[in-house]
Coordinates of C-alpha atoms and ligand atoms in Angstrom, one line a residue:
M1 CA 46.8 29.4 -12.0
T2 CA 45.2 25.9 -12.6
D3 CA 41.9 24.9 -11.2
Q4 CA 42.9 22.0 -8.9
A5 CA 40.3 19.8 -7.2
P6 CA 40.7 20.0 -3.3
P7 CA 42.4 17.0 -1.7
A8 CA 39.9 14.2 -1.1
Y9 CA 39.2 12.8 2.3
S10 CA 41.8 10.2 3.2
G11 CA 40.4 8.8 6.5
P12 CA 39.1 5.2 7.0
R13 CA 35.8 3.9 5.6
R14 CA 32.9 4.1 8.1
V15 CA 29.3 3.2 7.7
L16 CA 26.4 5.1 9.4
S17 CA 22.7 4.9 9.1
G18 CA 19.5 4.9 11.2
V19 CA 15.7 4.4 11.3
Q20 CA 13.1 6.7 12.9
P21 CA 11.1 5.2 15.8
S22 CA 7.9 6.7 14.3
G23 CA 5.8 3.6 13.8
A24 CA 5.8 0.0 12.9
L25 CA 8.7 -1.1 10.8
H26 CA 7.8 -2.5 7.4
L27 CA 9.3 -4.6 4.6
G28 CA 10.7 -1.5 2.9
N29 CA 12.7 -0.5 6.0
Y30 CA 13.8 -4.2 6.3
L31 CA 15.0 -4.7 2.7
G32 CA 16.0 -1.1 2.0
A33 CA 18.0 -0.6 5.2
L34 CA 18.2 -3.3 8.0
V35 CA 19.5 -6.2 6.0
K36 CA 22.2 -4.0 4.5
F37 CA 23.3 -2.9 8.0
A38 CA 23.8 -6.5 9.1
R39 CA 25.8 -7.3 6.0
L40 CA 28.1 -4.2 6.1
Q41 CA 29.0 -4.5 9.8
H42 CA 31.4 -7.3 9.0
E43 CA 33.1 -5.3 6.2
V44 CA 33.4 -1.8 7.7
E45 CA 33.2 -0.1 11.1
T46 CA 29.5 0.5 11.5
F47 CA 27.4 3.0 13.5
I48 CA 23.6 2.4 13.5
F49 CA 21.4 4.7 15.5
V50 CA 17.7 5.0 16.4
A51 CA 16.7 8.4 15.0
D52 CA 14.5 9.7 17.9
M53 CA 15.4 13.3 17.3
H54 CA 14.2 13.0 13.7
A55 CA 11.0 11.2 14.8
I56 CA 9.9 14.2 17.0
T57 CA 9.9 16.5 13.9
V58 CA 6.3 15.3 13.8
W59 CA 4.3 14.6 17.0
Q60 CA 5.2 11.6 19.0
D61 CA 3.5 10.5 22.2
P62 CA 6.1 11.0 24.9
K63 CA 4.6 7.9 26.8
L64 CA 5.4 5.7 23.8
L65 CA 8.7 7.1 22.4
A66 CA 11.2 5.2 24.5
G67 CA 9.3 1.9 23.8
Q68 CA 9.5 2.7 20.1
V69 CA 13.2 3.2 20.4
R70 CA 13.5 -0.3 22.0
E71 CA 11.3 -1.8 19.3
I72 CA 13.6 -0.5 16.5
T73 CA 16.6 -1.7 18.4
A74 CA 15.0 -5.2 18.7
A75 CA 14.4 -5.1 14.9
Y76 CA 18.1 -4.2 14.4
L77 CA 19.2 -7.1 16.5
A78 CA 16.7 -9.5 15.0
S79 CA 17.9 -8.6 11.5
G80 CA 21.4 -9.7 12.5
L81 CA 23.2 -6.6 13.8
D82 CA 25.6 -7.6 16.5
P83 CA 26.1 -5.0 19.3
K84 CA 29.6 -6.3 19.8
V85 CA 30.5 -5.6 16.2
A86 CA 28.4 -2.5 15.3
T87 CA 27.8 0.5 17.6
I88 CA 24.0 0.7 18.2
F89 CA 22.7 3.8 20.0
P90 CA 19.8 6.3 20.4
Q91 CA 20.5 9.6 18.6
S92 CA 19.3 11.7 21.5
A93 CA 21.9 10.1 23.9
V94 CA 24.7 11.7 21.9
P95 CA 24.2 15.5 22.3
Q96 CA 27.0 16.2 19.7
H97 CA 24.4 15.4 16.9
A98 CA 22.4 18.5 17.9
E99 CA 25.5 20.7 18.4
L100 CA 26.9 19.8 14.9
A101 CA 23.5 20.3 13.4
W102 CA 23.4 23.9 14.6
I103 CA 26.8 24.6 13.0
F104 CA 25.5 23.0 9.8
N105 CA 22.3 25.1 9.9
C106 CA 24.7 28.0 9.4
V107 CA 26.5 26.2 6.5
A108 CA 23.5 24.9 4.6
R109 CA 21.6 27.4 2.4
L110 CA 17.8 27.9 2.4
G111 CA 17.7 27.3 -1.4
W112 CA 19.0 23.8 -0.8
L113 CA 16.4 22.9 1.8
D114 CA 13.6 24.5 -0.4
R115 CA 14.3 21.8 -3.0
M116 CA 13.9 18.8 -0.6
T117 CA 11.0 16.7 -2.0
Q118 CA 10.5 14.8 1.3
F119 CA 9.6 18.0 3.2
K120 CA 7.1 18.9 0.5
E121 CA 5.5 15.4 0.7
K122 CA 5.5 15.3 4.5
S123 CA 4.3 18.9 5.1
G124 CA 1.6 18.5 2.4
K125 CA -0.8 21.5 2.0
H126 CA -0.1 22.9 5.4
K127 CA 3.6 23.9 5.1
E128 CA 3.3 26.8 7.6
R129 CA 2.0 24.5 10.3
S130 CA 4.9 22.1 10.0
S131 CA 7.7 22.1 12.6
V132 CA 10.9 24.0 11.8
G133 CA 12.6 20.7 12.7
L134 CA 10.8 18.9 9.8
Y135 CA 12.2 21.6 7.4
T136 CA 15.8 21.3 8.7
Y137 CA 15.6 17.5 9.1
P138 CA 18.2 17.0 6.3
V139 CA 20.7 19.2 8.1
L140 CA 20.4 17.1 11.2
Q141 CA 20.9 14.1 9.0
A142 CA 24.1 15.6 7.6
A143 CA 25.3 16.1 11.2
D144 CA 24.4 12.5 12.1
I145 CA 26.6 11.3 9.2
L146 CA 29.5 13.7 9.4
L147 CA 29.9 13.6 13.2
Y148 CA 31.5 10.2 12.6
K149 CA 33.1 11.1 9.3
A150 CA 31.0 8.3 7.8
T151 CA 31.9 7.5 4.2
E152 CA 29.0 5.2 3.3
V153 CA 25.3 5.4 4.2
P154 CA 23.1 2.4 3.4
V155 CA 19.6 3.8 2.8
G156 CA 16.6 3.3 0.6
D157 CA 16.2 5.1 -2.6
D158 CA 14.0 7.8 -1.0
Q159 CA 17.0 9.2 0.9
R160 CA 19.2 9.9 -2.1
Q161 CA 18.4 13.6 -2.2
H162 CA 19.2 14.0 1.5
L163 CA 22.5 12.4 1.0
E164 CA 23.3 14.9 -1.8
L165 CA 22.6 17.6 0.7
T166 CA 25.0 16.0 3.1
R167 CA 27.7 16.0 0.5
D168 CA 26.9 19.7 -0.3
V169 CA 27.2 20.6 3.4
A170 CA 30.5 18.7 3.7
A171 CA 32.0 20.3 0.6
K172 CA 30.9 23.8 1.7
F173 CA 32.3 23.4 5.2
N174 CA 35.6 22.2 3.8
H175 CA 35.7 25.1 1.4
D176 CA 34.5 27.9 3.6
F177 CA 36.7 27.1 6.6
E178 CA 39.6 26.2 4.3
V179 CA 40.0 22.7 5.6
P180 CA 40.1 20.7 2.4
G181 CA 39.4 17.0 2.9
F182 CA 38.3 17.5 6.5
F183 CA 34.9 15.9 6.0
P184 CA 34.4 13.0 3.6
L185 CA 31.7 13.4 0.8
P186 CA 29.7 10.3 1.8
E187 CA 28.2 7.9 -0.7
A188 CA 24.5 6.6 -0.5
L189 CA 24.5 2.8 -0.7
T190 CA 21.2 2.3 -2.4
Q191 CA 22.1 -0.5 -4.8
G192 CA 20.5 -3.9 -4.9
P193 CA 16.9 -5.2 -4.8
G194 CA 14.8 -3.8 -2.1
A195 CA 16.0 -0.2 -2.4
R196 CA 12.5 1.0 -3.3
I197 CA 9.6 -1.2 -2.1
M198 CA 6.2 0.1 -3.2
S199 CA 2.8 0.1 -1.4
L200 CA 0.8 -3.1 -1.8
R201 CA -2.2 -0.9 -2.6
D202 CA -0.6 1.5 -5.1
G203 CA 2.5 0.7 -7.2
S204 CA 3.3 4.4 -7.6
A205 CA 3.6 5.2 -3.8
K206 CA 6.5 3.9 -1.6
M207 CA 5.6 1.5 1.2
S208 CA 5.6 3.8 4.2
K209 CA 5.0 3.7 8.0
S210 CA 2.7 6.7 7.7
D211 CA 0.4 5.3 5.0
P212 CA -3.0 5.3 6.8
S213 CA -3.8 1.9 5.2
D214 CA -2.2 -1.0 7.1
N215 CA -2.9 -3.2 4.0
S216 CA -0.4 -1.1 2.1
R217 CA 2.6 -2.6 4.0
L218 CA 3.9 -5.8 5.5
N219 CA 4.9 -5.0 9.0
L220 CA 7.8 -6.8 10.6
L221 CA 5.5 -7.8 13.5
D222 CA 2.7 -9.1 11.3
D223 CA 1.9 -12.8 11.8
A224 CA 1.7 -15.4 9.1
D225 CA -2.1 -14.9 8.6
A226 CA -1.8 -11.1 8.2
I227 CA 1.1 -11.5 5.7
A228 CA -0.8 -14.0 3.6
Q229 CA -4.0 -11.9 3.7
K230 CA -2.2 -8.6 2.7
I231 CA -0.5 -10.3 -0.2
R232 CA -3.8 -11.9 -1.3
K233 CA -5.4 -8.5 -1.3
A234 CA -2.4 -6.7 -2.9
K235 CA -3.4 -4.7 -6.0
T236 CA -2.4 -6.5 -9.2
D237 CA -3.7 -6.8 -12.8
P238 CA -5.3 -9.7 -14.7
E239 CA -2.3 -10.3 -17.0
P240 CA 0.0 -13.3 -16.5
L241 CA 3.7 -12.6 -15.6
P242 CA 5.8 -11.9 -18.7
A243 CA 9.3 -13.3 -19.4
T244 CA 11.2 -10.0 -19.3
L245 CA 11.4 -7.0 -17.0
E246 CA 10.9 -4.7 -20.0
E247 CA 7.4 -6.0 -20.4
L248 CA 6.6 -5.1 -16.7
K249 CA 7.4 -1.5 -17.3
D250 CA 3.8 -0.2 -17.3
R251 CA 2.6 -2.6 -14.6
P252 CA 4.0 -1.0 -11.4
E253 CA 2.1 -3.3 -8.9
A254 CA 3.2 -6.4 -10.7
E255 CA 6.8 -5.1 -11.0
N256 CA 6.8 -4.4 -7.3
L257 CA 5.6 -7.9 -6.2
V258 CA 8.2 -9.5 -8.5
G259 CA 10.8 -7.1 -6.9
V260 CA 9.7 -8.1 -3.4
Y261 CA 10.0 -11.8 -4.3
A262 CA 13.5 -11.2 -5.7
A263 CA 14.7 -9.2 -2.7
L264 CA 13.4 -11.7 -0.2
D265 CA 14.9 -14.6 -2.1
G266 CA 18.3 -12.9 -2.8
R267 CA 17.7 -13.2 -6.6
T268 CA 17.2 -10.8 -9.4
S269 CA 13.8 -9.9 -10.8
E270 CA 14.9 -11.4 -14.1
A271 CA 15.5 -14.8 -12.4
V272 CA 12.1 -14.6 -10.7
L273 CA 10.4 -13.9 -14.1
A274 CA 12.3 -16.8 -15.7
E275 CA 10.6 -19.1 -13.1
F276 CA 7.1 -17.6 -13.2
A277 CA 6.7 -16.4 -16.8
G278 CA 3.2 -17.2 -18.1
Q279 CA 1.7 -17.7 -14.6
G280 CA -1.0 -15.5 -13.2
F281 CA -1.2 -13.9 -9.8
G282 CA -3.4 -16.7 -8.5
A283 CA -0.3 -18.9 -8.6
F284 CA 2.3 -16.3 -7.8
K285 CA 0.8 -14.7 -4.7
P286 CA 0.6 -17.9 -2.6
R287 CA 4.3 -18.5 -3.4
L288 CA 5.2 -15.0 -2.5
A289 CA 3.2 -15.3 0.8
D290 CA 5.0 -18.5 1.7
L291 CA 8.4 -16.9 1.0
A292 CA 7.5 -13.7 3.0
V293 CA 6.4 -15.8 6.0
A294 CA 9.5 -17.9 5.8
K295 CA 11.8 -14.9 5.7
L296 CA 10.0 -12.5 8.1
G297 CA 8.6 -15.0 10.6
P298 CA 11.9 -15.7 12.3
V299 CA 12.7 -11.9 12.4
S300 CA 9.3 -11.2 14.0
E301 CA 9.7 -14.0 16.5
E302 CA 13.2 -12.8 17.5
M303 CA 11.9 -9.3 17.9
R304 CA 9.2 -10.4 20.3
R305 CA 11.7 -12.5 22.3
L306 CA 14.0 -9.5 22.6
M307 CA 11.2 -7.0 23.4
A308 CA 10.2 -9.2 26.4
D309 CA 13.5 -8.2 28.0
P310 CA 13.7 -4.3 27.8
G311 CA 16.5 -4.3 30.3
E312 CA 18.8 -6.1 28.0
I313 CA 17.9 -3.8 25.1
D314 CA 18.7 -0.8 27.3
R315 CA 22.1 -2.2 28.1
V316 CA 22.9 -2.5 24.4
L317 CA 21.8 1.1 23.9
A318 CA 23.7 2.5 26.9
D319 CA 26.8 0.7 25.8
G320 CA 26.4 1.9 22.2
A321 CA 25.8 5.5 23.3
E322 CA 29.0 5.5 25.3
R323 CA 31.0 4.3 22.4
A324 CA 29.3 6.7 20.0
R325 CA 30.0 9.7 22.3
A326 CA 33.6 8.6 22.5
A327 CA 33.9 8.5 18.7
A328 CA 32.1 11.8 18.2
A329 CA 33.9 13.9 20.8
P330 CA 37.3 14.3 19.1
I331 CA 35.6 15.1 15.7
L332 CA 33.3 17.7 17.3
A333 CA 36.3 19.2 19.2
E334 CA 38.1 19.7 15.9
V335 CA 35.0 21.3 14.4
R336 CA 34.7 23.7 17.3
K337 CA 38.4 24.7 16.7
I338 CA 37.9 25.1 13.0
V339 CA 34.8 27.3 13.5
G340 CA 36.7 29.4 16.0
F341 CA 34.6 29.0 19.1
W342 CA 35.9 30.3 22.4
G343 CA 37.8 27.8 24.5
A344 CA 38.1 25.2 21.7
Ligands
LIG401 N1 9.5 1.7 0.8 C1 10.8 1.6 1.0 N2 11.6 0.8 0.3 C2 13.0 0.8 0.6 N3 13.5 1.4 1.6 C3 12.7 2.2 2.4 N4 13.0 2.9 3.5 C4 11.8 3.5 3.9 N5 10.8 3.1 3.1 C5 11.3 2.3 2.2 C6 14.3 3.1 4.1 O1 14.2 2.7 5.5 C7 15.1 3.5 6.2 C8 14.4 4.1 7.5 O2 13.5 5.0 7.1 P1 13.0 6.1 8.2 O3 12.5 5.5 9.4 O4 14.1 7.1 8.3 O5 11.8 6.7 7.5 P2 11.4 7.1 6.1 O6 12.5 7.1 5.1 O7 10.6 8.4 6.2 O8 10.4 5.9 5.7 P3 9.1 5.3 6.2 O9 9.4 4.1 7.0 O10 8.2 5.1 5.1 O11 8.4 6.4 7.2 P4 7.4 7.6 6.8 O12 6.1 7.0 6.5 O13 7.4 8.3 8.1 O14 8.0 8.3 5.6 C9 15.7 4.6 5.3 O15 16.9 4.1 4.9 C10 14.7 4.5 4.2 O16 15.3 4.9 2.9

């Protein structure tokens, strides 16, 4: 007998991703995720959701949650997502996500989840006080993706490990239930500048919504003064910028600011260094601040305009939820049959 690889998934390409409504969106979310969504929608059928079920794995004020969902939706639209092209919806409005997540809880192995570094970081020293949901978060993420048989997932670099787990869940489901090629093994799209934006205060930590220091991040709703001030205060070193990336290797804060410039300007870090080599941060920071204000200002302005009309945002979400449920239903019906549930 020869060891043959199981047949690969042969369905159409589909993109799926989402962002949690768990706080103010920042430059990392924008460059690592949102701008990629807007670009991909014109190439591939695209599903983008607001991950409210993921958000409640840590405490969220119920009085604020729906407003936060609208804010993320406004950020999607302001970044160029078109609700007529992409399907934009709240995760909790499509109950099939939870149903598939339960089935996947029975496919994923404890050992796989024990290795997830994000759980370790987010639960910190008090693991036993974390919600069970925070622990099984990557299983829900696998369900989010595979419920639509998505083949590509645009995310920041921090999500790479979770995507590996999604592939493991898909492969084990296909194998255990003897349905080779039923689920695709999705690819994480993490390439390009902006995949890993670091904190403005610490070049070794990623820019994050949950960092207690607001000066560590540029928020999408920051005004021009706040952006300029945060960049002025950003941690750097006294050395001038070098001519090559190689020479930036042990200067994480400098490397990050060059990377931010490159990502905002649609250039490579090498091209930015070619322009600024020999200049100090006194010259570089004001240029970076001008660029950030020019790129983020219009996004912020459009978000504010959209958020002034919550009714319109709700219409986008309701329409998207209906389309998402229609796409998910036949796939979940097949899964129920494969698993052998009564009545399926
Ligand atoms: N610093 C980052 N650089 C590049 N991409 C990033 N992303 C997050 N931070 C960076 C990407 O943004 C998308 C949405 O992230 P999320 O809302 O699911 O939350 P997260 O990954 O846990 O990131 P946050 O925003 O920093 O939140 P907290 O503080 O709660 O951890 C994802 O594609 C992510 O990769």
